[in-house]
Tab-separated table of C-alpha atoms in Angstrom:
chain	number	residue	atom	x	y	z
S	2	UNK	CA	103.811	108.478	69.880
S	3	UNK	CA	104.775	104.576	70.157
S	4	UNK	CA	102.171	102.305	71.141
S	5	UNK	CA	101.827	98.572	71.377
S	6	UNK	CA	99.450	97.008	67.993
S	7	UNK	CA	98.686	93.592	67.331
S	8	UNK	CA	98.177	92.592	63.855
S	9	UNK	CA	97.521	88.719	63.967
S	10	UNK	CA	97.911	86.397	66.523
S	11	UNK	CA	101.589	86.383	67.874
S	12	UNK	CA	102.176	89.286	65.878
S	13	UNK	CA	103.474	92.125	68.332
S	14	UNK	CA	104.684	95.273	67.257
S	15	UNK	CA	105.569	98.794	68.411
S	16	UNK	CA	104.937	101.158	65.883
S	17	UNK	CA	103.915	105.126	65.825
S	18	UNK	CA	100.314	105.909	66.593
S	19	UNK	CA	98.883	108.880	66.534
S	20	UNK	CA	99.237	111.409	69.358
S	21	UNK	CA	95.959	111.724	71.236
S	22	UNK	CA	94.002	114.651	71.193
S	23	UNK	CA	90.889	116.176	73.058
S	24	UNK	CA	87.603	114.705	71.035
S	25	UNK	CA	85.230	115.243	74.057
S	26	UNK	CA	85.074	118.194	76.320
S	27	UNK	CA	84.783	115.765	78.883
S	28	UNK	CA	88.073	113.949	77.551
S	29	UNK	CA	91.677	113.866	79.204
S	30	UNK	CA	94.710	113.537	77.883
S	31	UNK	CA	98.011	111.496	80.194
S	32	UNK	CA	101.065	110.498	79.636
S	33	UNK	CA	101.564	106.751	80.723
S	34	UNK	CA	103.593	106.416	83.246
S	35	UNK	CA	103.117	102.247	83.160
S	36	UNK	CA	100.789	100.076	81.472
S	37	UNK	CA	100.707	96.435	81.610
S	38	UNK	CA	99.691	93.016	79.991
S	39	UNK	CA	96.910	91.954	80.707
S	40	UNK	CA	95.882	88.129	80.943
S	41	UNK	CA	93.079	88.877	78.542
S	42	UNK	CA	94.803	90.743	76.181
S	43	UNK	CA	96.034	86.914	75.593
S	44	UNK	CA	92.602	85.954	74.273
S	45	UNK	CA	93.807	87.517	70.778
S	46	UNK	CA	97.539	87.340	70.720
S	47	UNK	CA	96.319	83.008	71.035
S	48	UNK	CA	93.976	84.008	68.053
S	49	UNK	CA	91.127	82.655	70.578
S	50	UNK	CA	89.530	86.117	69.678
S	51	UNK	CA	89.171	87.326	66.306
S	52	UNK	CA	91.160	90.382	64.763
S	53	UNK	CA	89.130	92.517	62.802
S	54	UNK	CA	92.488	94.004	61.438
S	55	UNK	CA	95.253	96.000	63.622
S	56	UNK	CA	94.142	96.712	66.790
S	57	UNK	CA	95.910	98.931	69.265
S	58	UNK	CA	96.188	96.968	72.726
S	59	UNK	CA	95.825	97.647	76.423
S	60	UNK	CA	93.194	98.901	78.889
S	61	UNK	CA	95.606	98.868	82.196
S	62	UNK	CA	97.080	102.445	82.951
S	63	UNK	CA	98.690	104.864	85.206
S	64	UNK	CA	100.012	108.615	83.921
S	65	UNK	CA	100.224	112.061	84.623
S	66	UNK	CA	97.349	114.253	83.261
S	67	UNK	CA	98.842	116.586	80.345
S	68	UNK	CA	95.667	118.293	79.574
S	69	UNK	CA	92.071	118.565	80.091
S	70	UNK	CA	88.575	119.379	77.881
S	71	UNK	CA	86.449	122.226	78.815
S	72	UNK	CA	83.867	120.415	81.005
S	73	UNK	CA	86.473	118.351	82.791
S	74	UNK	CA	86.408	120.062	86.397
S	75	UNK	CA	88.101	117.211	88.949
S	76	UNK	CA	90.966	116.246	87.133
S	77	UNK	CA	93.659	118.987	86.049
S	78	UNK	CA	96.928	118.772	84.615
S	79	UNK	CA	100.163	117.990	86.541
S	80	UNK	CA	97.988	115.409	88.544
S	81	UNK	CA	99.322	111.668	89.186
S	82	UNK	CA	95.512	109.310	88.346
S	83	UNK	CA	94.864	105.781	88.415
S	84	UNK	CA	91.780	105.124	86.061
S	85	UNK	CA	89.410	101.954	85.254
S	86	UNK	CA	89.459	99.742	82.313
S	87	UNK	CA	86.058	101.196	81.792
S	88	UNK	CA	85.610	104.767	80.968
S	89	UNK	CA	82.229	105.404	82.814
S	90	UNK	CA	80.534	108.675	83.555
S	91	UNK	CA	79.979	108.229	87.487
S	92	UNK	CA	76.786	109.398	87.519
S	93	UNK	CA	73.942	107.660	85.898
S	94	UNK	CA	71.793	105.146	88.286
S	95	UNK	CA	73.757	102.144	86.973
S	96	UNK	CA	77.095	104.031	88.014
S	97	UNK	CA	75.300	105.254	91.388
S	98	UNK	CA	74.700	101.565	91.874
S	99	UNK	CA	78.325	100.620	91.922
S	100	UNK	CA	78.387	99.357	88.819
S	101	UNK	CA	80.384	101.757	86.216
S	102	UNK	CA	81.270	99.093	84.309
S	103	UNK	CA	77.672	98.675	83.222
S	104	UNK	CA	77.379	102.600	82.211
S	105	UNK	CA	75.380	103.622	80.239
S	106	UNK	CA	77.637	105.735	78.620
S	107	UNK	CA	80.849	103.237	79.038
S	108	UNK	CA	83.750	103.150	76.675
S	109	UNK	CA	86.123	100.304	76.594
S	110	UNK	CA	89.990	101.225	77.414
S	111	UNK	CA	91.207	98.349	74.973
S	112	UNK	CA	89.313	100.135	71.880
S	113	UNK	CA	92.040	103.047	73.072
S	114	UNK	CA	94.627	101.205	73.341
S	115	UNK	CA	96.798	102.149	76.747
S	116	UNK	CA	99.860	100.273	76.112
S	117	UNK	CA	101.331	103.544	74.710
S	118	UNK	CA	103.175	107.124	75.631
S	119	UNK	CA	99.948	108.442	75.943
S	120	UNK	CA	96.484	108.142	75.532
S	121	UNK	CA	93.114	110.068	75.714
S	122	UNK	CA	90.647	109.132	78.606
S	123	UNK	CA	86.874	109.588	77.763
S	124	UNK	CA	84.639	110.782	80.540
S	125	UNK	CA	87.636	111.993	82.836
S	126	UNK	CA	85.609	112.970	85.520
S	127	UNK	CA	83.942	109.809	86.198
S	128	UNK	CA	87.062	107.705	85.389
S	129	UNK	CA	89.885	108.820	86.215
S	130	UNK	CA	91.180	109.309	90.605
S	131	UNK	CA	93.850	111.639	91.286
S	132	UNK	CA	96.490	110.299	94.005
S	133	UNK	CA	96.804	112.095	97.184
S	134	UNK	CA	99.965	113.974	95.300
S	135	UNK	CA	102.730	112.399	93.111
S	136	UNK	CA	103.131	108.935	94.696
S	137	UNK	CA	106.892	107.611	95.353
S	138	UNK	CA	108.422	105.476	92.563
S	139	UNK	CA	108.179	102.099	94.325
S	140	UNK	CA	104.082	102.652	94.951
S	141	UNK	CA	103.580	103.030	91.047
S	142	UNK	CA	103.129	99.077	90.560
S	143	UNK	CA	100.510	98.879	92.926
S	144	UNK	CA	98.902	101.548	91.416
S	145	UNK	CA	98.639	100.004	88.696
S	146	UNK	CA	97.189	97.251	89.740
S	147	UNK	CA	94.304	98.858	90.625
S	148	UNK	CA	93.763	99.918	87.285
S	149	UNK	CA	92.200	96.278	86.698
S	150	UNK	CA	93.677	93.418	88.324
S	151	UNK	CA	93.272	94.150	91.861
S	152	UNK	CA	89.891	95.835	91.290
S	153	UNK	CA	88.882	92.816	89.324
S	154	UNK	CA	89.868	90.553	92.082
S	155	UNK	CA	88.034	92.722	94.325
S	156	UNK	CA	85.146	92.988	92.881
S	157	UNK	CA	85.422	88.719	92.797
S	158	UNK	CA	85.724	88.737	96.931
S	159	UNK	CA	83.025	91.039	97.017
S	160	UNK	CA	80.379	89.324	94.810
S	161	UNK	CA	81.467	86.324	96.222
S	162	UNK	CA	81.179	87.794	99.871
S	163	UNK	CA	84.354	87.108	101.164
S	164	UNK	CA	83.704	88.072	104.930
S	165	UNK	CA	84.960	87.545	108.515
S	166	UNK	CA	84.960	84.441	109.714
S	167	UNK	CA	84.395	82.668	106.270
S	168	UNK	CA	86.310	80.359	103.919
S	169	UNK	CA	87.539	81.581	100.649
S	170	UNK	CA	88.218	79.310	97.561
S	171	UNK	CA	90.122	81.153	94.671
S	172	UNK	CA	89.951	79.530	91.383
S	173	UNK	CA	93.398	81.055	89.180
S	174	UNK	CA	96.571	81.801	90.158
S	175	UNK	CA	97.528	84.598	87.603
S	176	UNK	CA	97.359	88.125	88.568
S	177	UNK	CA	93.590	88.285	88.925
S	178	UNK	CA	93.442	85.319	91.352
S	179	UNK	CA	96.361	86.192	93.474
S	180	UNK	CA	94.972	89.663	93.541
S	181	UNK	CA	91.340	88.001	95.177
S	182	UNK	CA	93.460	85.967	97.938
S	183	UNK	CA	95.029	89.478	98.954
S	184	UNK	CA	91.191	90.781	98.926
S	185	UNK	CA	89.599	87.861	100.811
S	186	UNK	CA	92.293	88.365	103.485
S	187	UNK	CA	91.566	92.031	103.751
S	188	UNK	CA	87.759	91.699	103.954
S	189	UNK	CA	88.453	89.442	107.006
S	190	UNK	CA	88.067	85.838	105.745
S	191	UNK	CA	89.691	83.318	107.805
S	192	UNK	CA	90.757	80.813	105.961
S	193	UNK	CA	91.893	81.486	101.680
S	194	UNK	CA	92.481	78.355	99.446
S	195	UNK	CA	94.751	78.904	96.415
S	196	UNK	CA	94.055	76.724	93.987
S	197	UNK	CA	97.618	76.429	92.438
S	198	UNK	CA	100.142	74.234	90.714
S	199	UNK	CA	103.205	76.681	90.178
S	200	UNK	CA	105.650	77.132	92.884
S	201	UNK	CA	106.143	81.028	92.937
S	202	UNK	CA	102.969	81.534	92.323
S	203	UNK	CA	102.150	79.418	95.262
S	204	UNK	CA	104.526	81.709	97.116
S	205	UNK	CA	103.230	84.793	96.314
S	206	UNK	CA	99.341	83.689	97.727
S	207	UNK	CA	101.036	82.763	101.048
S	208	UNK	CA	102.713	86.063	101.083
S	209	UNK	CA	98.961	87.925	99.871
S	210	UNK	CA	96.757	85.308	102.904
S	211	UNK	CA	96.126	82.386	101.564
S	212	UNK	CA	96.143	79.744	104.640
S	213	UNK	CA	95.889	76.128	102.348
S	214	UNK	CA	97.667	75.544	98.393
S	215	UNK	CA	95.429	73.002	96.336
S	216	UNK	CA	97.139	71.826	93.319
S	217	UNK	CA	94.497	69.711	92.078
S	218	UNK	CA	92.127	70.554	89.171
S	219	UNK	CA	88.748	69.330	88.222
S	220	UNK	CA	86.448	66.673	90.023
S	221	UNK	CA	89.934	66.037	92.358
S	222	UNK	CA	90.048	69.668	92.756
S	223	UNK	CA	86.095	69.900	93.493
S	224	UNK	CA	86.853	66.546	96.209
S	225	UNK	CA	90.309	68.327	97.880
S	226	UNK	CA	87.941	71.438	98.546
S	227	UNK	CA	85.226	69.925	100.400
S	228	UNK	CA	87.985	67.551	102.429
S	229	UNK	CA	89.368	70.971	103.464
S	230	UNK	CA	85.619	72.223	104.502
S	231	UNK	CA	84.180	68.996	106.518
S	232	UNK	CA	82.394	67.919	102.737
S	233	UNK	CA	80.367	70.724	102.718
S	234	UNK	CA	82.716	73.746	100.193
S	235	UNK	CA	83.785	77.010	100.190
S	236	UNK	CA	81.832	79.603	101.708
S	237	UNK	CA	82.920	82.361	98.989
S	238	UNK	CA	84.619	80.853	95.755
S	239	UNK	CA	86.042	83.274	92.795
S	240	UNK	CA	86.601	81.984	89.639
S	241	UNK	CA	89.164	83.869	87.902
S	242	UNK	CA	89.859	81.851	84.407
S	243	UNK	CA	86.748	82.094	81.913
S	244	UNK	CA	87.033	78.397	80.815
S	245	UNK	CA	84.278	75.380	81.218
S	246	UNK	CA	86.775	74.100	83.351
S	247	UNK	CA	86.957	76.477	85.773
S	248	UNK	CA	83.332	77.390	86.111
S	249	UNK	CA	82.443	73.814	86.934
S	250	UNK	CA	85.025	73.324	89.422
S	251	UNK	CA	83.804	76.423	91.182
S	252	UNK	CA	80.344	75.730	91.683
S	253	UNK	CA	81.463	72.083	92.588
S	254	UNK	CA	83.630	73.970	95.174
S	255	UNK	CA	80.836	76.038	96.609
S	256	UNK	CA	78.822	74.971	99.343
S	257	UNK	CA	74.600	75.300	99.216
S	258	UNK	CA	73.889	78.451	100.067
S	259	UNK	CA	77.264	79.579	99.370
S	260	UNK	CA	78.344	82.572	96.911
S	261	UNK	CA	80.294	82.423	93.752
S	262	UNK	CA	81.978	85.435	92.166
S	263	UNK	CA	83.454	85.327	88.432
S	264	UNK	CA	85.623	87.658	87.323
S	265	UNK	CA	87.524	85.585	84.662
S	266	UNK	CA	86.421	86.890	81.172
S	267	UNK	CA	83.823	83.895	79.699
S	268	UNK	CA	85.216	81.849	76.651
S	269	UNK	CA	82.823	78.932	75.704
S	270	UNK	CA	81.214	78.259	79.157
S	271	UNK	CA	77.475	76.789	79.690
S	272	UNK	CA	75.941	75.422	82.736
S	273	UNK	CA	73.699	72.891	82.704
S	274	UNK	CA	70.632	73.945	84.346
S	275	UNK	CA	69.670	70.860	86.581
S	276	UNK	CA	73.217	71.118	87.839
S	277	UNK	CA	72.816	75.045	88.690
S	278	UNK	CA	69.279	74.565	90.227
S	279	UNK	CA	70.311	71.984	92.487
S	280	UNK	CA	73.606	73.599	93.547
S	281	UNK	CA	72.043	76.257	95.407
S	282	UNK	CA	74.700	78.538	94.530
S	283	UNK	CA	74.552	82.279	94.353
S	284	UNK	CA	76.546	83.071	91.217
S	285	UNK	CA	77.230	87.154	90.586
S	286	UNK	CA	79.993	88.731	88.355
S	287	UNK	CA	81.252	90.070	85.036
S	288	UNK	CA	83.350	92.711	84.388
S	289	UNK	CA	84.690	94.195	87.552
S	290	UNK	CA	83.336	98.135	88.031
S	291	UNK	CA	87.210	99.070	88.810
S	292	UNK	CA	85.979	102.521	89.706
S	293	UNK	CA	83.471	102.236	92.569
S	294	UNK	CA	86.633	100.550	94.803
S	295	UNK	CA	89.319	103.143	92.944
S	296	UNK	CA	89.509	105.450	95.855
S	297	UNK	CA	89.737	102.768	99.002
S	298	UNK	CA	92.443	100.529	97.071
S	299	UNK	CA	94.215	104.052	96.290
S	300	UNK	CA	93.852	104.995	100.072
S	301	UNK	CA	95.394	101.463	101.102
S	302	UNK	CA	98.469	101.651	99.193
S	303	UNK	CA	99.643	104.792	99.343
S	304	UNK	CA	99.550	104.329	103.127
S	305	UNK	CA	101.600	100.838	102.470
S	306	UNK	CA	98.767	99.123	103.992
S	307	UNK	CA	98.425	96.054	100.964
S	308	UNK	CA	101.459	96.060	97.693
S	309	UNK	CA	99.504	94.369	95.124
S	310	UNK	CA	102.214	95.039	92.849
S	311	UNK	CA	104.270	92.175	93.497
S	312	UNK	CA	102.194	90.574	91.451
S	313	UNK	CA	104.418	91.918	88.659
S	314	UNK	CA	107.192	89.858	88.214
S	315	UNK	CA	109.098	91.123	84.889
S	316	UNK	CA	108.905	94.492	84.198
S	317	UNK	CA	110.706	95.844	80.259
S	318	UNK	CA	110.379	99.054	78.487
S	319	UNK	CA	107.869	99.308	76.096
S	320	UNK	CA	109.885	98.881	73.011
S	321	UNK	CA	110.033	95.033	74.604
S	322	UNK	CA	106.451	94.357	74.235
S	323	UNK	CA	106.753	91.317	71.784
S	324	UNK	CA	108.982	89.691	74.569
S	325	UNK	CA	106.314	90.893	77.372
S	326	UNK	CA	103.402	88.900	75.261
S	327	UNK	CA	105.404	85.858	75.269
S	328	UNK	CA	106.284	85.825	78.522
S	329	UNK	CA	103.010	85.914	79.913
S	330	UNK	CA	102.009	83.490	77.738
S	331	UNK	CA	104.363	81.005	78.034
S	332	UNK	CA	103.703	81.351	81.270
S	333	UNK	CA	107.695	82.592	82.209
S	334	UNK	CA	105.707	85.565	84.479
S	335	UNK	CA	102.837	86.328	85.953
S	336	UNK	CA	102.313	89.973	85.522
S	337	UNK	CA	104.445	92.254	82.615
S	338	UNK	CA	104.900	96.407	83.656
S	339	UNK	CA	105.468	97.944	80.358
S	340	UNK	CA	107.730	101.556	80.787
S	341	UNK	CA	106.610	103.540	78.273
């Protein structure tokens, strides 16, 4: 099969892999109907993350299952699934706390490698949600969204209890970000700040909720905030970058008492302690457990009820996935489909 491998940074290719095959009885096997690029998978293609050698990329998928392991027994072939950037089992007590991406048993999508024809998806049963029958063409984007993006930015309006009545400060305005301002509108907050400086990007958060566009960064960001909130910040703030930057802006943006979700993958960020301790900020995040919101974010768009997948703004077939990478990070789209 072709699949997307990235030997240094910059350094793109489509090559043949190796077709999957069942290693697990509790494996599945789909064929990838869309897979994406992902803002982190940008971490290595900037050489920001070390290659140790070739590695096959992408953790974002959508397919139809092709076949199934022996002790696979909710997923069968023929069936349209949306599955996690985690692999995770569903059942042990970190998983039946709503947290799969902390199972014990987790496997990391990227060490698969989903930008591809096909690929094989450990622990099938606990991964992998079948739609409600094969969803139309249009809905497919979406779907994939909630493969990672829109979980992730779920999981950043949860942690950072986006609720009715409150104000919302979203830190990012790549797919992640816009993604929480769509989120923090659904879980009733009243007012969303995007914290933006690109035009259609500002767009697109008006069109998911967002109420008020910041274009400052930094201390002026931290000081437009609190002039939106009476000095006091944000109820809910999610940070959805990973830089030192970023971080400290959102707890500047965060009022005492208030709650902080990050979802943007860490690179180089400390907090000074005094500065934490006398915030009195909640902070709570990490890598978003995709799977416990799977089902309810499948639910709302295949009734039409949210289309998170207008966050994809370029879509090319995957022979084009040099062209995707550079895109995205040149910052000429916010979100790459990749058509296998």
């Amino acid at each position: 099969m072709r699949g997307v491998v990235l030997h240094a940074p910059g350094d793109v290719r489509v090559e043949e892999r190796p077709d999957p095959v069942i290693a697990e009885p509790t494996d599945a096997i789909i064929r990838v109907t869309a897979a994406c690029v992902c803002g982190s998978d940008l971490w290595p293609y900037r050489g920001v993350e070390e290659l140790d050698g070739p590695a096959p990329m992408g953790h974002e998928y959508v397919g139809v299952v092709e076949e199934v392991g022996g002790e696979v027994t909710t997923i069968e072939p023929g069936q349209f699934v949306v599955g996690s950037f985690w692999a995770s089992d569903n059942t042990c007590e970190i998983c039946r706390s709503g947290y799969q991406s902390g199972c014990v048993h987790r496997v990391p999508m990227g060490s698969i490698g989903t930008q591809a024809e096909r690929a094989r998806i450990p622990l099938a049963d606990g991964t992998l949600v079948a739609t409600p029958g094969m969803p139309d063409a249009d809905l497919i984007p979406s779907l994939l969204t909630a493969s990672d993006v829109l979980g992730t930015g779920w999981f950043g309006a949860v942690a950072a209890q986006a609720r009715p009545g409150g104000t919302v400060a979203v830190i990012g305005d790549g797919a992640v970000g816009l993604c929480a301002v769509l989120a923090a509108r659904r879980l009733g907050a009243e007012r969303v700040i995007a914290m933006s400086r690109h035009a259609p990007r500002q767009e697109l958060a008006r069109r998911f909720g967002a109420t008020d566009i910041v274009t400052e960064r930094g201390d002026e960001g931290v000081a437009r905030i609190k002039e939106l909130t009476d000095g006091l910040g944000a109820h809910s703030v999610v940070e959805a970058v990973g830089t030192q930057e970023s971080m400290t802006q959102a707890i500047g943006s965060t009022r005492p008492g208030g709650h902080l979700g990050f979802v943007g993958v860490s690179h180089d960020v400390s907090l000074p302690g005094d500065e934490l301790f006398f915030s009195l900020v909640h902070l709570h995040g990490g890598p978003a457990p995709v799977r416990e919101y799977l089902p309810e974010l499948i639910e709302l768009i295949c009734n039409r009820e949210i289309d998170p997948g207008e966050v994809f703004d370029l879509t090319l077939p995957l022979a084009q996935a040099a062209e995707a990478y550079r895109a995205m990070d040149e910052r000429r789209a916010v979100k790459v489909l990749l058509q296998p």
